[in-house]
Amino acid sequence: MAIPSKYKESITPLAIKFQRAFSFFPRRICLISGAPRSGTTALCEWLGHQEGVSAIPESRILVSVHRFMEEVQRFRNLEKDSQLIFGMARGLVYDYYSSSRILMTKSLLVDKEPLEPIAFPSKEYEQFIVNTRLLFPEAKILLAIRDPLSTIWSMQARTWGESLTSAGARRFTLEEYAENWSSCAELVARHQFEPNTYIVQFGRLVNDPMNESKRIFEFLHIRNGIPFQPRPTHSVGFTKEDQANILRIVKPQLELLASKGISEL
């Protein structure tokens, strides 16, 4: 029998207080990352509907702690105690997650952080992945990659900055979007064979959802999962000139990915 919403409102704070008191927390963590608009949202929503999984998309806590870790490593007197401080930071992340959602019945927690210039104004995309690994060495990381034209078309269709407290929404140039995609593609190529890392080629997930879903479920140790169900996507409407300019910028990265067998974008 379903619990009426008015009772859920009173149960939730008690459950959260209980799980924090007894440190109930999912045994496993997964970070979904990659270029913005590369399928990270679809991945997070899909995995969040699997049994035993809780998804907290773009919590920003990992980004914030990453910035803190960068400052720790910048100062000599803090850097020498970095392992102790990082352990404290790990506890902060756990505490934030357990304050945000009832997690007692979950075995896997999924967070999503696209590598975009609003969240990472210094464009330290790779260092964010490195610091996440330092924080949670056993975490699983899904790096999504999608074809550049579809990704950049989706990027330019929205404004950025809504998650910030004070900055106004802004847009970027097509060249900046292409450079962002290129940086993320290079990161994917470098981390392809890193432990606990899986490269999600969005084209393969859409074109062969049954088999690719199985591979992702095996990577994340999800049993009896519901396969990914592709949704219609918007057509790319670039002019021939803009399309040619984008492809010129991203050509080296496309060739790099292809040389590593990453071509089903």
mmCIF file of C-alpha atoms in Angstrom:
data_model
loop_
_atom_site.group_PDB
_atom_site.id
_atom_site.type_symbol
_atom_site.label_atom_id
_atom_site.label_comp_id
_atom_site.label_asym_id
_atom_site.label_seq_id
_atom_site.Cartn_x
_atom_site.Cartn_y
_atom_site.Cartn_z
ATOM 1 C CA MET A 1 0.000 0.000 0.000
ATOM 2 C CA ALA A 2 1.358 3.401 -0.995
ATOM 3 C CA ILE A 3 2.142 5.873 1.792
ATOM 4 C CA PRO A 4 0.113 9.120 1.471
ATOM 5 C CA SER A 5 2.286 12.154 0.699
ATOM 6 C CA LYS A 6 1.312 13.941 3.940
ATOM 7 C CA TYR A 7 2.792 11.051 5.936
ATOM 8 C CA LYS A 8 5.898 10.860 3.744
ATOM 9 C CA GLU A 9 6.676 14.478 4.681
ATOM 10 C CA SER A 10 6.827 13.545 8.362
ATOM 11 C CA ILE A 11 8.620 10.220 7.818
ATOM 12 C CA THR A 12 11.442 11.611 5.636
ATOM 13 C CA PRO A 13 13.170 13.834 8.262
ATOM 14 C CA LEU A 14 13.055 11.006 10.802
ATOM 15 C CA ALA A 15 14.487 8.508 8.329
ATOM 16 C CA ILE A 16 17.279 10.895 7.350
ATOM 17 C CA LYS A 17 18.087 11.554 10.998
ATOM 18 C CA PHE A 18 18.182 7.794 11.647
ATOM 19 C CA GLN A 19 20.453 6.989 8.693
ATOM 20 C CA ARG A 20 22.857 9.775 9.646
ATOM 21 C CA ALA A 21 22.995 8.614 13.268
ATOM 22 C CA PHE A 22 23.876 5.057 12.273
ATOM 23 C CA SER A 23 25.915 5.925 9.148
ATOM 24 C CA PHE A 24 23.672 4.023 6.748
ATOM 25 C CA PHE A 25 25.025 4.755 3.309
ATOM 26 C CA PRO A 26 25.250 2.989 -0.088
ATOM 27 C CA ARG A 27 28.323 0.800 -0.314
ATOM 28 C CA ARG A 28 29.150 2.051 -3.800
ATOM 29 C CA ILE A 29 29.368 5.428 -5.544
ATOM 30 C CA CYS A 30 29.267 6.232 -9.258
ATOM 31 C CA LEU A 31 30.118 9.547 -10.898
ATOM 32 C CA ILE A 32 28.729 10.276 -14.359
ATOM 33 C CA SER A 33 30.740 12.912 -16.194
ATOM 34 C CA GLY A 34 31.794 14.087 -19.643
ATOM 35 C CA ALA A 35 31.036 17.032 -21.869
ATOM 36 C CA PRO A 36 27.730 18.771 -21.114
ATOM 37 C CA ARG A 37 24.810 17.612 -23.270
ATOM 38 C CA SER A 38 26.593 14.350 -24.060
ATOM 39 C CA GLY A 39 23.923 12.117 -22.543
ATOM 40 C CA THR A 40 24.870 12.492 -18.877
ATOM 41 C CA THR A 41 21.331 13.492 -17.880
ATOM 42 C CA ALA A 42 19.768 10.564 -19.731
ATOM 43 C CA LEU A 43 22.261 8.192 -18.094
ATOM 44 C CA CYS A 44 21.577 9.570 -14.615
ATOM 45 C CA GLU A 45 17.802 9.407 -14.987
ATOM 46 C CA TRP A 46 17.956 5.871 -16.374
ATOM 47 C CA LEU A 47 20.239 4.555 -13.629
ATOM 48 C CA GLY A 48 18.233 6.375 -10.974
ATOM 49 C CA HIS A 49 15.231 4.202 -11.850
ATOM 50 C CA GLN A 50 17.102 0.950 -11.228
ATOM 51 C CA GLU A 51 16.393 -1.033 -8.081
ATOM 52 C CA GLY A 52 18.839 -0.250 -5.299
ATOM 53 C CA VAL A 53 20.112 2.933 -6.945
ATOM 54 C CA SER A 54 19.688 6.529 -5.777
ATOM 55 C CA ALA A 55 20.599 9.331 -8.194
ATOM 56 C CA ILE A 56 21.372 12.862 -6.995
ATOM 57 C CA PRO A 57 22.152 14.710 -10.249
ATOM 58 C CA GLU A 58 24.489 17.700 -10.124
ATOM 59 C CA SER A 59 24.578 17.941 -6.357
ATOM 60 C CA ARG A 60 27.652 20.197 -6.803
ATOM 61 C CA ILE A 61 29.124 18.846 -3.570
ATOM 62 C CA LEU A 62 31.879 17.007 -5.477
ATOM 63 C CA VAL A 63 32.709 20.179 -7.436
ATOM 64 C CA SER A 64 32.863 22.211 -4.230
ATOM 65 C CA VAL A 65 35.036 19.666 -2.436
ATOM 66 C CA HIS A 66 37.277 19.486 -5.519
ATOM 67 C CA ARG A 67 37.891 23.232 -5.219
ATOM 68 C CA PHE A 68 38.651 22.764 -1.514
ATOM 69 C CA MET A 69 41.119 19.987 -2.318
ATOM 70 C CA GLU A 70 42.864 22.241 -4.831
ATOM 71 C CA GLU A 71 43.358 24.852 -2.104
ATOM 72 C CA VAL A 72 44.680 22.238 0.328
ATOM 73 C CA GLN A 73 47.272 21.173 -2.239
ATOM 74 C CA ARG A 74 48.265 24.803 -2.837
ATOM 75 C CA PHE A 75 49.424 25.528 0.730
ATOM 76 C CA ARG A 76 52.502 23.758 2.065
ATOM 77 C CA ASN A 77 51.324 23.415 5.672
ATOM 78 C CA LEU A 78 48.001 21.885 4.549
ATOM 79 C CA GLU A 79 49.449 19.708 1.803
ATOM 80 C CA LYS A 80 51.594 17.770 4.273
ATOM 81 C CA ASP A 81 48.388 16.760 6.091
ATOM 82 C CA SER A 82 46.405 16.250 2.893
ATOM 83 C CA GLN A 83 45.452 12.623 3.587
ATOM 84 C CA LEU A 84 43.922 13.576 6.921
ATOM 85 C CA ILE A 85 42.125 16.560 5.410
ATOM 86 C CA PHE A 86 40.860 14.552 2.423
ATOM 87 C CA GLY A 87 39.432 12.016 4.855
ATOM 88 C CA MET A 88 37.540 14.843 6.519
ATOM 89 C CA ALA A 89 36.337 16.018 3.103
ATOM 90 C CA ARG A 90 35.139 12.489 2.314
ATOM 91 C CA GLY A 91 33.076 12.533 5.500
ATOM 92 C CA LEU A 92 31.596 15.884 4.486
ATOM 93 C CA VAL A 93 30.457 14.467 1.145
ATOM 94 C CA TYR A 94 28.898 11.418 2.817
ATOM 95 C CA ASP A 95 27.170 13.677 5.311
ATOM 96 C CA TYR A 96 25.779 15.914 2.578
ATOM 97 C CA TYR A 97 24.432 13.004 0.554
ATOM 98 C CA SER A 98 22.846 11.363 3.605
ATOM 99 C CA SER A 99 21.200 14.676 4.515
ATOM 100 C CA SER A 100 19.659 14.996 1.058
ATOM 101 C CA ARG A 101 17.943 11.670 0.439
ATOM 102 C CA ILE A 102 16.760 8.487 2.139
ATOM 103 C CA LEU A 103 19.530 6.064 1.223
ATOM 104 C CA MET A 104 19.107 3.221 3.707
ATOM 105 C CA THR A 105 17.698 0.775 1.154
ATOM 106 C CA LYS A 106 20.155 1.688 -1.612
ATOM 107 C CA SER A 107 23.400 -0.024 -2.564
ATOM 108 C CA LEU A 108 24.592 2.453 -5.216
ATOM 109 C CA LEU A 109 24.576 6.250 -5.211
ATOM 110 C CA VAL A 110 24.942 8.068 -8.541
ATOM 111 C CA ASP A 111 25.961 11.703 -8.936
ATOM 112 C CA LYS A 112 26.342 13.545 -12.239
ATOM 113 C CA GLU A 113 28.693 16.449 -12.928
ATOM 114 C CA PRO A 114 29.165 17.563 -16.550
ATOM 115 C CA LEU A 115 32.515 19.134 -17.336
ATOM 116 C CA GLU A 116 31.356 22.614 -18.300
ATOM 117 C CA PRO A 117 32.979 26.052 -17.898
ATOM 118 C CA ILE A 118 30.422 27.452 -15.440
ATOM 119 C CA ALA A 119 31.168 24.742 -12.871
ATOM 120 C CA PHE A 120 34.870 24.713 -13.814
ATOM 121 C CA PRO A 121 35.823 28.261 -14.850
ATOM 122 C CA SER A 122 39.516 27.339 -14.856
ATOM 123 C CA LYS A 123 38.709 24.357 -17.092
ATOM 124 C CA GLU A 124 40.446 21.943 -14.727
ATOM 125 C CA TYR A 125 38.277 19.090 -15.963
ATOM 126 C CA GLU A 126 40.814 16.318 -15.595
ATOM 127 C CA GLN A 127 41.876 17.432 -12.127
ATOM 128 C CA PHE A 128 38.255 17.120 -11.016
ATOM 129 C CA ILE A 129 38.273 13.464 -12.074
ATOM 130 C CA VAL A 130 41.651 12.951 -10.365
ATOM 131 C CA ASN A 131 40.429 14.529 -7.122
ATOM 132 C CA THR A 132 37.243 12.485 -7.178
ATOM 133 C CA ARG A 133 39.409 9.359 -7.402
ATOM 134 C CA LEU A 134 41.530 10.594 -4.488
ATOM 135 C CA LEU A 135 38.368 11.136 -2.474
ATOM 136 C CA PHE A 136 36.709 7.834 -3.409
ATOM 137 C CA PRO A 137 39.315 5.390 -4.797
ATOM 138 C CA GLU A 138 36.716 2.645 -5.327
ATOM 139 C CA ALA A 139 34.159 4.882 -7.061
ATOM 140 C CA LYS A 140 32.955 3.888 -10.516
ATOM 141 C CA ILE A 141 33.219 6.587 -13.175
ATOM 142 C CA LEU A 142 31.103 6.687 -16.331
ATOM 143 C CA LEU A 143 32.555 9.086 -18.900
ATOM 144 C CA ALA A 144 30.017 9.900 -21.609
ATOM 145 C CA ILE A 145 30.984 10.925 -25.139
ATOM 146 C CA ARG A 146 28.575 11.907 -27.916
ATOM 147 C CA ASP A 147 29.145 13.091 -31.466
ATOM 148 C CA PRO A 148 30.329 16.727 -31.460
ATOM 149 C CA LEU A 149 27.693 18.211 -33.753
ATOM 150 C CA SER A 150 24.749 16.887 -31.719
ATOM 151 C CA THR A 151 26.474 17.788 -28.454
ATOM 152 C CA ILE A 152 27.372 21.331 -29.475
ATOM 153 C CA TRP A 153 23.957 21.929 -31.057
ATOM 154 C CA SER A 154 22.389 21.008 -27.723
ATOM 155 C CA MET A 155 24.929 23.153 -25.832
ATOM 156 C CA GLN A 156 24.125 26.300 -27.786
ATOM 157 C CA ALA A 157 20.380 25.799 -27.371
ATOM 158 C CA ARG A 158 20.506 26.636 -23.650
ATOM 159 C CA THR A 159 21.928 29.222 -21.286
ATOM 160 C CA TRP A 160 24.379 28.427 -18.502
ATOM 161 C CA GLY A 161 24.752 29.541 -14.915
ATOM 162 C CA GLU A 162 21.332 28.854 -13.419
ATOM 163 C CA SER A 163 22.925 26.833 -10.613
ATOM 164 C CA LEU A 164 25.058 29.755 -9.397
ATOM 165 C CA THR A 165 23.960 32.032 -6.573
ATOM 166 C CA SER A 166 24.964 35.376 -8.051
ATOM 167 C CA ALA A 167 26.105 35.134 -11.679
ATOM 168 C CA GLY A 168 23.691 35.794 -14.515
ATOM 169 C CA ALA A 169 22.963 33.228 -17.190
ATOM 170 C CA ARG A 170 25.310 33.324 -20.145
ATOM 171 C CA ARG A 171 26.097 31.707 -23.453
ATOM 172 C CA PHE A 172 29.352 30.843 -25.188
ATOM 173 C CA THR A 173 30.540 30.928 -28.782
ATOM 174 C CA LEU A 174 30.427 27.868 -31.021
ATOM 175 C CA GLU A 175 34.224 27.845 -30.932
ATOM 176 C CA GLU A 176 34.174 27.727 -27.120
ATOM 177 C CA TYR A 177 31.663 24.877 -27.153
ATOM 178 C CA ALA A 178 33.833 23.004 -29.660
ATOM 179 C CA GLU A 179 36.902 23.544 -27.489
ATOM 180 C CA ASN A 180 34.991 22.228 -24.471
ATOM 181 C CA TRP A 181 33.984 19.097 -26.379
ATOM 182 C CA SER A 182 37.573 18.644 -27.555
ATOM 183 C CA SER A 183 38.960 18.906 -24.007
ATOM 184 C CA CYS A 184 36.466 16.321 -22.777
ATOM 185 C CA ALA A 185 37.213 14.022 -25.725
ATOM 186 C CA GLU A 186 40.932 14.140 -24.886
ATOM 187 C CA LEU A 187 40.128 13.316 -21.261
ATOM 188 C CA VAL A 188 38.027 10.332 -22.388
ATOM 189 C CA ALA A 189 40.907 9.080 -24.528
ATOM 190 C CA ARG A 190 43.397 9.394 -21.660
ATOM 191 C CA HIS A 191 41.161 7.685 -19.110
ATOM 192 C CA GLN A 192 39.832 4.921 -21.355
ATOM 193 C CA PHE A 193 41.736 2.184 -19.540
ATOM 194 C CA GLU A 194 41.825 3.674 -16.045
ATOM 195 C CA PRO A 195 40.582 1.308 -13.311
ATOM 196 C CA ASN A 196 36.873 1.576 -12.463
ATOM 197 C CA THR A 197 36.224 3.674 -15.581
ATOM 198 C CA TYR A 198 33.778 2.941 -18.378
ATOM 199 C CA ILE A 199 33.442 5.028 -21.547
ATOM 200 C CA VAL A 200 29.794 5.380 -22.553
ATOM 201 C CA GLN A 201 29.636 5.998 -26.290
ATOM 202 C CA PHE A 202 26.201 7.552 -26.592
ATOM 203 C CA GLY A 203 25.671 6.385 -30.162
ATOM 204 C CA ARG A 204 26.289 2.782 -29.123
ATOM 205 C CA LEU A 205 23.885 3.138 -26.185
ATOM 206 C CA VAL A 206 21.160 4.507 -28.470
ATOM 207 C CA ASN A 207 21.737 2.107 -31.359
ATOM 208 C CA ASP A 208 22.278 -1.049 -29.287
ATOM 209 C CA PRO A 209 20.595 -0.329 -25.940
ATOM 210 C CA MET A 210 20.181 -3.950 -24.858
ATOM 211 C CA ASN A 211 23.838 -4.952 -25.127
ATOM 212 C CA GLU A 212 25.260 -1.630 -23.983
ATOM 213 C CA SER A 213 22.905 -1.615 -20.994
ATOM 214 C CA LYS A 214 24.191 -5.074 -20.058
ATOM 215 C CA ARG A 215 27.785 -3.832 -20.204
ATOM 216 C CA ILE A 216 26.986 -0.867 -17.975
ATOM 217 C CA PHE A 217 25.039 -3.047 -15.538
ATOM 218 C CA GLU A 218 27.988 -5.443 -15.309
ATOM 219 C CA PHE A 219 30.367 -2.537 -14.705
ATOM 220 C CA LEU A 220 28.163 -1.159 -11.914
ATOM 221 C CA HIS A 221 27.132 -4.580 -10.532
ATOM 222 C CA ILE A 222 23.426 -3.881 -11.093
ATOM 223 C CA ARG A 223 21.284 -7.002 -11.251
ATOM 224 C CA ASN A 224 18.038 -7.381 -13.185
ATOM 225 C CA GLY A 225 18.314 -3.870 -14.552
ATOM 226 C CA ILE A 226 15.830 -2.238 -16.905
ATOM 227 C CA PRO A 227 17.568 -1.565 -20.254
ATOM 228 C CA PHE A 228 18.054 1.982 -21.504
ATOM 229 C CA GLN A 229 15.215 3.243 -23.680
ATOM 230 C CA PRO A 230 16.372 5.846 -26.232
ATOM 231 C CA ARG A 231 14.289 8.964 -26.672
ATOM 232 C CA PRO A 232 13.923 11.093 -29.820
ATOM 233 C CA THR A 233 16.585 13.773 -30.126
ATOM 234 C CA HIS A 234 16.477 17.160 -31.837
ATOM 235 C CA SER A 235 17.858 17.488 -35.341
ATOM 236 C CA VAL A 236 21.081 19.425 -35.791
ATOM 237 C CA GLY A 237 20.423 22.722 -37.553
ATOM 238 C CA PHE A 238 23.861 24.235 -38.090
ATOM 239 C CA THR A 239 24.611 26.088 -41.288
ATOM 240 C CA LYS A 240 27.122 24.397 -43.555
ATOM 241 C CA GLU A 241 29.677 27.032 -42.600
ATOM 242 C CA ASP A 242 29.231 26.519 -38.856
ATOM 243 C CA GLN A 243 29.246 22.754 -39.230
ATOM 244 C CA ALA A 244 32.474 22.859 -41.235
ATOM 245 C CA ASN A 245 34.083 25.169 -38.654
ATOM 246 C CA ILE A 246 33.121 22.873 -35.748
ATOM 247 C CA LEU A 247 34.373 19.767 -37.531
ATOM 248 C CA ARG A 248 37.648 21.546 -38.298
ATOM 249 C CA ILE A 249 38.168 22.322 -34.600
ATOM 250 C CA VAL A 250 37.307 18.843 -33.324
ATOM 251 C CA LYS A 251 38.973 16.842 -36.113
ATOM 252 C CA PRO A 252 42.152 15.998 -34.127
ATOM 253 C CA GLN A 253 40.097 14.714 -31.203
ATOM 254 C CA LEU A 254 37.799 12.679 -33.446
ATOM 255 C CA GLU A 255 40.857 11.069 -35.001
ATOM 256 C CA LEU A 256 42.340 10.435 -31.548
ATOM 257 C CA LEU A 257 39.154 8.726 -30.358
ATOM 258 C CA ALA A 258 38.897 6.664 -33.540
ATOM 259 C CA SER A 259 42.497 5.483 -33.095
ATOM 260 C CA LYS A 260 41.453 4.108 -29.710
ATOM 261 C CA GLY A 261 38.351 2.383 -31.031
ATOM 262 C CA ILE A 262 35.938 5.030 -29.727
ATOM 263 C CA SER A 263 33.839 5.812 -32.780
ATOM 264 C CA GLU A 264 30.196 4.972 -31.994
ATOM 265 C CA LEU A 265 29.339 8.490 -30.902
#
